[in-house]
CSV table of N, CA and C in Angstrom, one decimal:
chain,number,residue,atom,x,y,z
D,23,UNK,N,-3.5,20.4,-18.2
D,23,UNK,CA,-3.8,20.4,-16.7
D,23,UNK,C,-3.0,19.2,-16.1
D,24,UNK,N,-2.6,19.3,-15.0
D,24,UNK,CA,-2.0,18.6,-14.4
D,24,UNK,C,-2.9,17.2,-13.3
D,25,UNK,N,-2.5,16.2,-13.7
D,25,UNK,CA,-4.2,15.2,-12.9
D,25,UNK,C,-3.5,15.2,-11.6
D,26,UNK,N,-4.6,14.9,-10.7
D,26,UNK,CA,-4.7,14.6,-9.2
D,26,UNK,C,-3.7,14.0,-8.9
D,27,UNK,N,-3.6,12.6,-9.6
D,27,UNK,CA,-2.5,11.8,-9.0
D,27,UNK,C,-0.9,12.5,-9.5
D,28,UNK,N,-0.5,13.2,-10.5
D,28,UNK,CA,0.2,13.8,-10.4
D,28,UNK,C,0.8,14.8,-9.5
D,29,UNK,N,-0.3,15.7,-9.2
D,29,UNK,CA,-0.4,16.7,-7.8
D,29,UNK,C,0.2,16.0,-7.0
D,30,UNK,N,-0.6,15.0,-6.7
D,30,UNK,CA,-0.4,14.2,-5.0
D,30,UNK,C,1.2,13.9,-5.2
D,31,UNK,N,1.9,13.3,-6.5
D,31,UNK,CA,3.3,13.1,-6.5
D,31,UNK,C,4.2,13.8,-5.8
D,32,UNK,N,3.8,14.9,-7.0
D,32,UNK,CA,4.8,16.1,-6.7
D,32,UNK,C,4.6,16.6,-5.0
D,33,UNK,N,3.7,16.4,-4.6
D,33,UNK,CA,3.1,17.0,-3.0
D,33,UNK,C,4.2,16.7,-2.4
D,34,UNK,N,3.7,14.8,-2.5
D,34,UNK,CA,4.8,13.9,-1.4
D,34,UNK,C,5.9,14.3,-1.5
D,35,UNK,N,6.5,14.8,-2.5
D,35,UNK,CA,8.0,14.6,-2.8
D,35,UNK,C,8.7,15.8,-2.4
D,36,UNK,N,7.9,16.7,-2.0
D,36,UNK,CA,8.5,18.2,-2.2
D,36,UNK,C,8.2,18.4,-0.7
D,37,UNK,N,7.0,17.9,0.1
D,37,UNK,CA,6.3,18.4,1.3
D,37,UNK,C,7.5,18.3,2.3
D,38,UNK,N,7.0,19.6,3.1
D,38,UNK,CA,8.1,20.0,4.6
D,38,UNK,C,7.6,18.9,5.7
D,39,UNK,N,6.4,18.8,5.6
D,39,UNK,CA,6.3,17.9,7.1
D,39,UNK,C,4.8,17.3,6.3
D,40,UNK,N,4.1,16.6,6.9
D,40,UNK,CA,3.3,15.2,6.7
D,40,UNK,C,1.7,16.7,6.7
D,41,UNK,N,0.9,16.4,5.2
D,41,UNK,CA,-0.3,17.5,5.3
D,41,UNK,C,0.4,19.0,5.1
D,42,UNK,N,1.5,18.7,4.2
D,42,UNK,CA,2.0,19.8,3.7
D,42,UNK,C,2.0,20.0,2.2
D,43,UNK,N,1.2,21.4,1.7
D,43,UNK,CA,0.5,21.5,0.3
D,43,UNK,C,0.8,22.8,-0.1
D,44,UNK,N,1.2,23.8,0.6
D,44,UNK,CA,1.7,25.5,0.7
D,44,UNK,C,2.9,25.6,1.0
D,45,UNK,N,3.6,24.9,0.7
D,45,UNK,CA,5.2,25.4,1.2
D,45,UNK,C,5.4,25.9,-0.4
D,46,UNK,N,6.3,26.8,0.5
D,46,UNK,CA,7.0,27.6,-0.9
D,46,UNK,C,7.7,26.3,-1.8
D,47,UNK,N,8.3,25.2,-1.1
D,47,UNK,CA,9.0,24.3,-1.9
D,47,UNK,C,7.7,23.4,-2.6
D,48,UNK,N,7.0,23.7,-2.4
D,48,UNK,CA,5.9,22.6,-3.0
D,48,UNK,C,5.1,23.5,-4.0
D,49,UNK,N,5.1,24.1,-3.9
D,49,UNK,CA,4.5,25.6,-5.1
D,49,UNK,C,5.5,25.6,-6.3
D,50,UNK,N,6.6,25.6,-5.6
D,50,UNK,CA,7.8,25.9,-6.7
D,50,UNK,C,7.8,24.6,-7.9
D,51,UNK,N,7.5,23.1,-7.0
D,51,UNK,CA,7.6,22.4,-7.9
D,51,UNK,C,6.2,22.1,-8.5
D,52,UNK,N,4.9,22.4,-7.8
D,52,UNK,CA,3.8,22.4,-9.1
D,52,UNK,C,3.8,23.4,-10.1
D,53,UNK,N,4.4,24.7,-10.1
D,53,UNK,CA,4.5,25.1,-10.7
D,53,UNK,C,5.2,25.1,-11.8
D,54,UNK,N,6.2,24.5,-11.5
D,54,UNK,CA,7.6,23.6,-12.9
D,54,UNK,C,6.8,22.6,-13.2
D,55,UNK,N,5.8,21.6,-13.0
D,55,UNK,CA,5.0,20.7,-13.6
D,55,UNK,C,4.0,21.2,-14.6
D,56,UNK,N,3.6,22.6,-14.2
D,56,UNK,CA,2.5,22.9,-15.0
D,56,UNK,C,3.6,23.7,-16.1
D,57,UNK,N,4.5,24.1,-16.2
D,57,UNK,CA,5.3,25.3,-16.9
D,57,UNK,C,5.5,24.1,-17.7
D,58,UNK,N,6.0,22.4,-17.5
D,58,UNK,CA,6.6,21.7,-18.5
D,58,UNK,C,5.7,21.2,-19.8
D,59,UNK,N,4.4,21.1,-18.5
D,59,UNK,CA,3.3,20.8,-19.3
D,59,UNK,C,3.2,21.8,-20.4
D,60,UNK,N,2.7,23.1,-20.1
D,60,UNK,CA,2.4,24.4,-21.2
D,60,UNK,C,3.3,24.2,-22.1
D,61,UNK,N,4.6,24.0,-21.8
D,61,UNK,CA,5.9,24.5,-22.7
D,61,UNK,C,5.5,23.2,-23.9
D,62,UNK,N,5.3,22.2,-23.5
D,62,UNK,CA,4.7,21.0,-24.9
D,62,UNK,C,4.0,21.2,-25.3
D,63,UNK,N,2.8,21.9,-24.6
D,63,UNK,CA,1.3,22.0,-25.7
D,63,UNK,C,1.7,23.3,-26.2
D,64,UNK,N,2.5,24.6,-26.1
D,64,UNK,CA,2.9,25.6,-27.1
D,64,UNK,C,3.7,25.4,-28.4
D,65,UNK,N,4.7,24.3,-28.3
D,65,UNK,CA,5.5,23.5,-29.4
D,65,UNK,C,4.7,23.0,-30.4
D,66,UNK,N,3.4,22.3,-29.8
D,66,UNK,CA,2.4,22.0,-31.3
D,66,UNK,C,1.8,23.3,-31.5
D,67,UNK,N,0.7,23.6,-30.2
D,67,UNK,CA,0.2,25.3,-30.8
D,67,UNK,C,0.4,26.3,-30.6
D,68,UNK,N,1.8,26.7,-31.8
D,68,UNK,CA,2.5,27.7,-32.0
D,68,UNK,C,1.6,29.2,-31.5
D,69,UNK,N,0.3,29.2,-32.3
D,69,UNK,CA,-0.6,30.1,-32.1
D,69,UNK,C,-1.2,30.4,-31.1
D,70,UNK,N,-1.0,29.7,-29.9
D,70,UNK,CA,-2.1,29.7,-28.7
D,70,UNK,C,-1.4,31.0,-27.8
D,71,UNK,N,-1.9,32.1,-28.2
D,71,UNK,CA,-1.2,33.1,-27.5
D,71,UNK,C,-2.0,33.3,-25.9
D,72,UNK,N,-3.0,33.0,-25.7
D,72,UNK,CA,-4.1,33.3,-24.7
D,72,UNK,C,-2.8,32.3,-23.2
D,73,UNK,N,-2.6,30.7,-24.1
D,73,UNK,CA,-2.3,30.2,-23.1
D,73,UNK,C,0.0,30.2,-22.4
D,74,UNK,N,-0.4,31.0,-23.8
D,74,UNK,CA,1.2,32.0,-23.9
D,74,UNK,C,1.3,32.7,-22.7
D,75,UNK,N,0.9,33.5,-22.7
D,75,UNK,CA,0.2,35.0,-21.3
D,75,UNK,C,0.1,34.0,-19.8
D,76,UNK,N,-0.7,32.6,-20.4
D,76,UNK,CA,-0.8,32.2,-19.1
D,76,UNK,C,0.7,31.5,-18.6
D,77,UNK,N,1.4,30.8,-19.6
D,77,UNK,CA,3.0,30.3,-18.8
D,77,UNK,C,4.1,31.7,-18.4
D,78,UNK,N,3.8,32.7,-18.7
D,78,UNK,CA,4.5,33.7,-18.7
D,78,UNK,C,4.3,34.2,-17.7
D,79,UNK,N,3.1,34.1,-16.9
D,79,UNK,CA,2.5,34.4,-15.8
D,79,UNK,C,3.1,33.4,-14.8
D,80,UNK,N,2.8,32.4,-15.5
D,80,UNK,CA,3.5,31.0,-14.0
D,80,UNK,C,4.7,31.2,-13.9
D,81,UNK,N,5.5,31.5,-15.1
D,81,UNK,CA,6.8,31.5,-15.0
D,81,UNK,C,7.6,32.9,-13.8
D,82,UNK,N,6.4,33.8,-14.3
D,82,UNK,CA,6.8,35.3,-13.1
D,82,UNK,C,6.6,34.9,-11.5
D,83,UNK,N,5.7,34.2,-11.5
D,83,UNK,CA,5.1,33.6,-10.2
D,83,UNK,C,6.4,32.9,-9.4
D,84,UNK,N,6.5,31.8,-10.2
D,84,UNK,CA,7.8,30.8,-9.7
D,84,UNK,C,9.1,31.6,-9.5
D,85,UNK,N,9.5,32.2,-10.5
D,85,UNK,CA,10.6,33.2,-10.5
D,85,UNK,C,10.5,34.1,-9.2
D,86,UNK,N,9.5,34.5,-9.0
D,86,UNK,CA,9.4,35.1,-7.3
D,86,UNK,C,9.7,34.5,-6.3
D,87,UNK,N,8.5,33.1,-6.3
D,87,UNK,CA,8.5,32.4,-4.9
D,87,UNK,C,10.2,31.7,-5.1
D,88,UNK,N,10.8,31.9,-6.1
D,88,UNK,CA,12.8,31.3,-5.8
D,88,UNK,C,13.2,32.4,-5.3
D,89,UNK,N,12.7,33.3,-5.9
D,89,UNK,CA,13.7,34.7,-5.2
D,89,UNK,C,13.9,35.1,-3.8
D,90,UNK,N,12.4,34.1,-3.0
D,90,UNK,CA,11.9,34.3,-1.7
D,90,UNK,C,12.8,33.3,-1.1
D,91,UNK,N,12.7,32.4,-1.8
D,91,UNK,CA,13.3,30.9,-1.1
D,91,UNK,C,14.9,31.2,-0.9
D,92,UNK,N,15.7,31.6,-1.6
D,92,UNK,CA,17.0,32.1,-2.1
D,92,UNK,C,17.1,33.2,-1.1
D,93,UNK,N,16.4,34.2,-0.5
D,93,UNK,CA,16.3,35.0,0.4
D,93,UNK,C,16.1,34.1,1.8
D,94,UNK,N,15.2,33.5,1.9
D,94,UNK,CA,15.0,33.0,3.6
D,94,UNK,C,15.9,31.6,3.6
D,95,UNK,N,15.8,30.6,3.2
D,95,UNK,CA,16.5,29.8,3.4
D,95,UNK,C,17.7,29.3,2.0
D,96,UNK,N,18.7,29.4,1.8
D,96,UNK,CA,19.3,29.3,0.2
D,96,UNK,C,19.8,27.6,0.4
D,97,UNK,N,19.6,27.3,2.0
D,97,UNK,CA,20.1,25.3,1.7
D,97,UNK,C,19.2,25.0,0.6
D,98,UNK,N,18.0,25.4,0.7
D,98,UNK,CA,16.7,25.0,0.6
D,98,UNK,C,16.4,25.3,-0.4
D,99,UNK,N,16.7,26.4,-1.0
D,99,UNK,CA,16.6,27.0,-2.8
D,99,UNK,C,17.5,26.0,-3.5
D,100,UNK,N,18.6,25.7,-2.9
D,100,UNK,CA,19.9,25.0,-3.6
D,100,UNK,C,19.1,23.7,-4.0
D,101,UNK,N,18.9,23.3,-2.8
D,101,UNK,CA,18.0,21.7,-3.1
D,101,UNK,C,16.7,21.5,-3.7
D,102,UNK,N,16.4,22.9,-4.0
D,102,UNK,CA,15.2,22.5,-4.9
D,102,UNK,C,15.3,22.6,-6.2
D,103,UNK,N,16.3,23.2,-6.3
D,103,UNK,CA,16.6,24.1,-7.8
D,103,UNK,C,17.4,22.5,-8.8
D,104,UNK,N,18.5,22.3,-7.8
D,104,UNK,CA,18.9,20.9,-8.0
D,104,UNK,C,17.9,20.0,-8.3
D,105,UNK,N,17.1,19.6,-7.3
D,105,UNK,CA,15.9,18.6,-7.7
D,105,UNK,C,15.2,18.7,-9.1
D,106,UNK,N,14.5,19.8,-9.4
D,106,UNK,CA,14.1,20.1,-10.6
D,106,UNK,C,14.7,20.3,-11.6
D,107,UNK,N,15.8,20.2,-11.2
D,107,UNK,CA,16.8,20.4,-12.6
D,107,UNK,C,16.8,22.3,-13.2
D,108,UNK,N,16.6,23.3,-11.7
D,108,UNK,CA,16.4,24.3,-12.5
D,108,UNK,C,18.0,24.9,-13.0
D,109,UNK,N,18.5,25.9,-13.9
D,109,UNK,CA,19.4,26.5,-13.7
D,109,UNK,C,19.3,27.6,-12.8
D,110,UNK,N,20.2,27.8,-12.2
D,110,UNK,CA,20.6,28.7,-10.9
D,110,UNK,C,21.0,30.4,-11.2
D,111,UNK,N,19.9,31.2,-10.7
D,111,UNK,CA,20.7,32.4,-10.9
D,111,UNK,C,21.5,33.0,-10.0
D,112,UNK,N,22.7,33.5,-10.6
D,112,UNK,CA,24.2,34.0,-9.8
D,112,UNK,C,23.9,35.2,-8.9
């Protein structure tokens, strides 16, 4: 799980305007916090299929809200994809 003060990080960093917690750009990046998180704790437990289902799920999730972002504003996809270090689909 991802702690509070991490949340609030990623918030500040990602937020459109001041009390901003719902933007698509701030989803996109808790979402890659928790995906990095999972992806370490599946490398020790190889077995944990339950919480397999569950990154495969975040992963479909995030993979949307870019597809949205990349559709309405693409400055905006560019610079977040960059930020997070994501690779870019063509």
């Amino acid at each position: 799980m991802i702690t509070k003060e991490e949340k609030a990080k990623v918030i500040e960093d990602f937020q459109v305007h001041e009390g901003d917690t719902g933007s698509t750009e701030v989803q996109i990046a808790i979402l890659t916090k928790r995906i990095l998180q999972l992806t370490d704790h599946l490398r020790i437990n190889k077995h944990d299929e339950s919480s397999r289902r569950g990154l495969l799920k975040m992963v479909g999730r995030r993979r949307r809200l870019l597809a949205y972002l990349r559709r309405k504003d693409y400055q905006k996809f560019v610079a977040v994809a960059e930020k997070l270090n994501l690779r870019q689909q063509k």
